[in-house]
Amino acid sequence: MRERLEALRKEAEVAIQAADDLEQLRDLRVQYLGKKGELTAVLRGMKDVSAEDRPVIGGLANEIRSQIENLLAEKETAEREAALEKRLAAEAIDVTLAARPQPLGGMHPITAVVEQIEDIFTGMGFVVAEGPEVETDRYNFEALNLPQDHPARDMQDSFYITPEILLRTHTSPVQVRTMEEKEGQVPVKIICPGKVYRRDDDDATHSHQFYQVEGLVVDRGIAMSELHGILAAFAEKMFGMALETRLRPSYFPFTEPSVEMDISCIKCSGKGCRMCKQTGWIEILGAGMVHPRVLEGAGYDSERYTGFAFGMGPDRIALLKYGIDDIRHLYTNDLKFLRQFQSV
Ligand code: PHE
């Protein structure tokens, strides 16, 4: 009896050590300790043991039972931990792995320039105003002192939808819309960025669709010197360098007097090069003192208030600033071209 018990102890020890998953351990528990298990079977022979040996053998049997019990429990815990370790290792995320790059779009050069223009002017107290791209003849022409027979109204120059409605040919109508909304209040200090349309044949310097940023200041005592001061400050900020500026007389129906502003060439600083066609100067915008008829038409007393307006082309500024040789590049959506501006 004693030998059988000892043999069972050995056998169980070996079997439990050799088990390598929880299922095997469960089977071993049934095999040794279950109701039909081997230890139970041995103990069934207790009736044949002599009365004086019985306590000793019984004690031994109990000892072996609890020993097997402990071994199984230990091994089960070990197996459970090992299984957990294995799962954690399998599910581990390698945080040192380099991230897959997510391709991000870049800023279109025109958008970049428009935003820079907005930043510069809002920094000087201007407010951004917007208006519709489909405009009425009144806002696009009439209220801007462009009389009925003005050549700009020609079917050749403008995209008409009906005789009264057209795609705006400049952002100047937003001047008039804003002044009407303000109902004679001052100051007016706005810039109006947006798309405009003209029936030009597309070539290296013309596009039938392009951008403008219009500016308007109306208040008491606004003079030409304010116009020049603000636009000169703008140009230096825009191109990020010290510049000479000059105003040349020009003509726009909605300003009087009218001027064009040139800056000293950003490439040769005025010495003369291909960019400035050897003149040393580059024209960047049109401007002037708001025509009294425009002020009056929009509800402002031109005896009390004066103002200046200007209009510039972000496309042209983008061409100059980034050294682009053809305006059509800005509208053909060639990724090889556009990717060069991803960081601007
Ligand atoms: N609207 C003019 C143009 O399209 C530009 C401009 C605006 C000129 C305001 C003077 C004042 O050419």
PDB file of C-alpha atoms and ligand atoms in Angstrom, residues 169-172 175 198 212 214-215 252 254-255 286-288 309-312, ligand 1:
ATOM      1  CA  THR A 169     -14.462  91.952 -63.704  1.00  0.00           C
ATOM      2  CA  HIS A 170     -12.840  93.308 -60.539  1.00  0.00           C
ATOM      3  CA  THR A 171     -13.396  93.254 -56.760  1.00  0.00           C
ATOM      4  CA  SER A 172     -14.269  96.972 -56.717  1.00  0.00           C
ATOM      5  CA  GLN A 175     -16.307  98.785 -52.136  1.00  0.00           C
ATOM      6  CA  ARG A 198     -12.348  88.833 -67.925  1.00  0.00           C
ATOM      7  CA  GLN A 212      -7.711  90.634 -56.957  1.00  0.00           C
ATOM      8  CA  GLU A 214      -9.203  95.533 -53.422  1.00  0.00           C
ATOM      9  CA  GLY A 215      -8.704  97.972 -50.588  1.00  0.00           C
ATOM     10  CA  PHE A 252      -9.435 104.575 -63.364  1.00  0.00           C
ATOM     11  CA  PHE A 254     -13.679 105.322 -59.924  1.00  0.00           C
ATOM     12  CA  THR A 255     -10.656 107.229 -58.596  1.00  0.00           C
ATOM     13  CA  GLY A 286      -3.476 100.517 -59.191  1.00  0.00           C
ATOM     14  CA  ALA A 287      -4.895 103.044 -56.751  1.00  0.00           C
ATOM     15  CA  GLY A 288      -6.316 106.509 -56.321  1.00  0.00           C
ATOM     16  CA  ALA A 309      -8.822 102.710 -52.942  1.00  0.00           C
ATOM     17  CA  PHE A 310      -6.374 100.290 -54.433  1.00  0.00           C
ATOM     18  CA  GLY A 311      -6.464  97.049 -56.338  1.00  0.00           C
ATOM     19  CA  MET A 312      -3.746  94.476 -56.786  1.00  0.00           C
TER      20      MET A 312
HETATM   21  N1  PHE B   1     -10.378  97.759 -60.070  1.00  0.00           N
HETATM   22  C1  PHE B   1      -9.148  98.145 -60.711  1.00  0.00           C
HETATM   23  C2  PHE B   1      -8.776  97.110 -61.751  1.00  0.00           C
HETATM   24  O1  PHE B   1      -9.393  96.083 -61.808  1.00  0.00           O
HETATM   25  C3  PHE B   1      -8.031  98.277 -59.730  1.00  0.00           C
HETATM   26  C4  PHE B   1      -8.229  99.438 -58.829  1.00  0.00           C
HETATM   27  C5  PHE B   1      -8.945  99.305 -57.664  1.00  0.00           C
HETATM   28  C6  PHE B   1      -7.721 100.677 -59.135  1.00  0.00           C
HETATM   29  C7  PHE B   1      -9.130 100.389 -56.830  1.00  0.00           C
HETATM   30  C8  PHE B   1      -7.873 101.739 -58.310  1.00  0.00           C
HETATM   31  C9  PHE B   1      -8.599 101.611 -57.170  1.00  0.00           C
HETATM   32  O2  PHE B   1      -7.878  97.292 -62.526  1.00  0.00           O
END
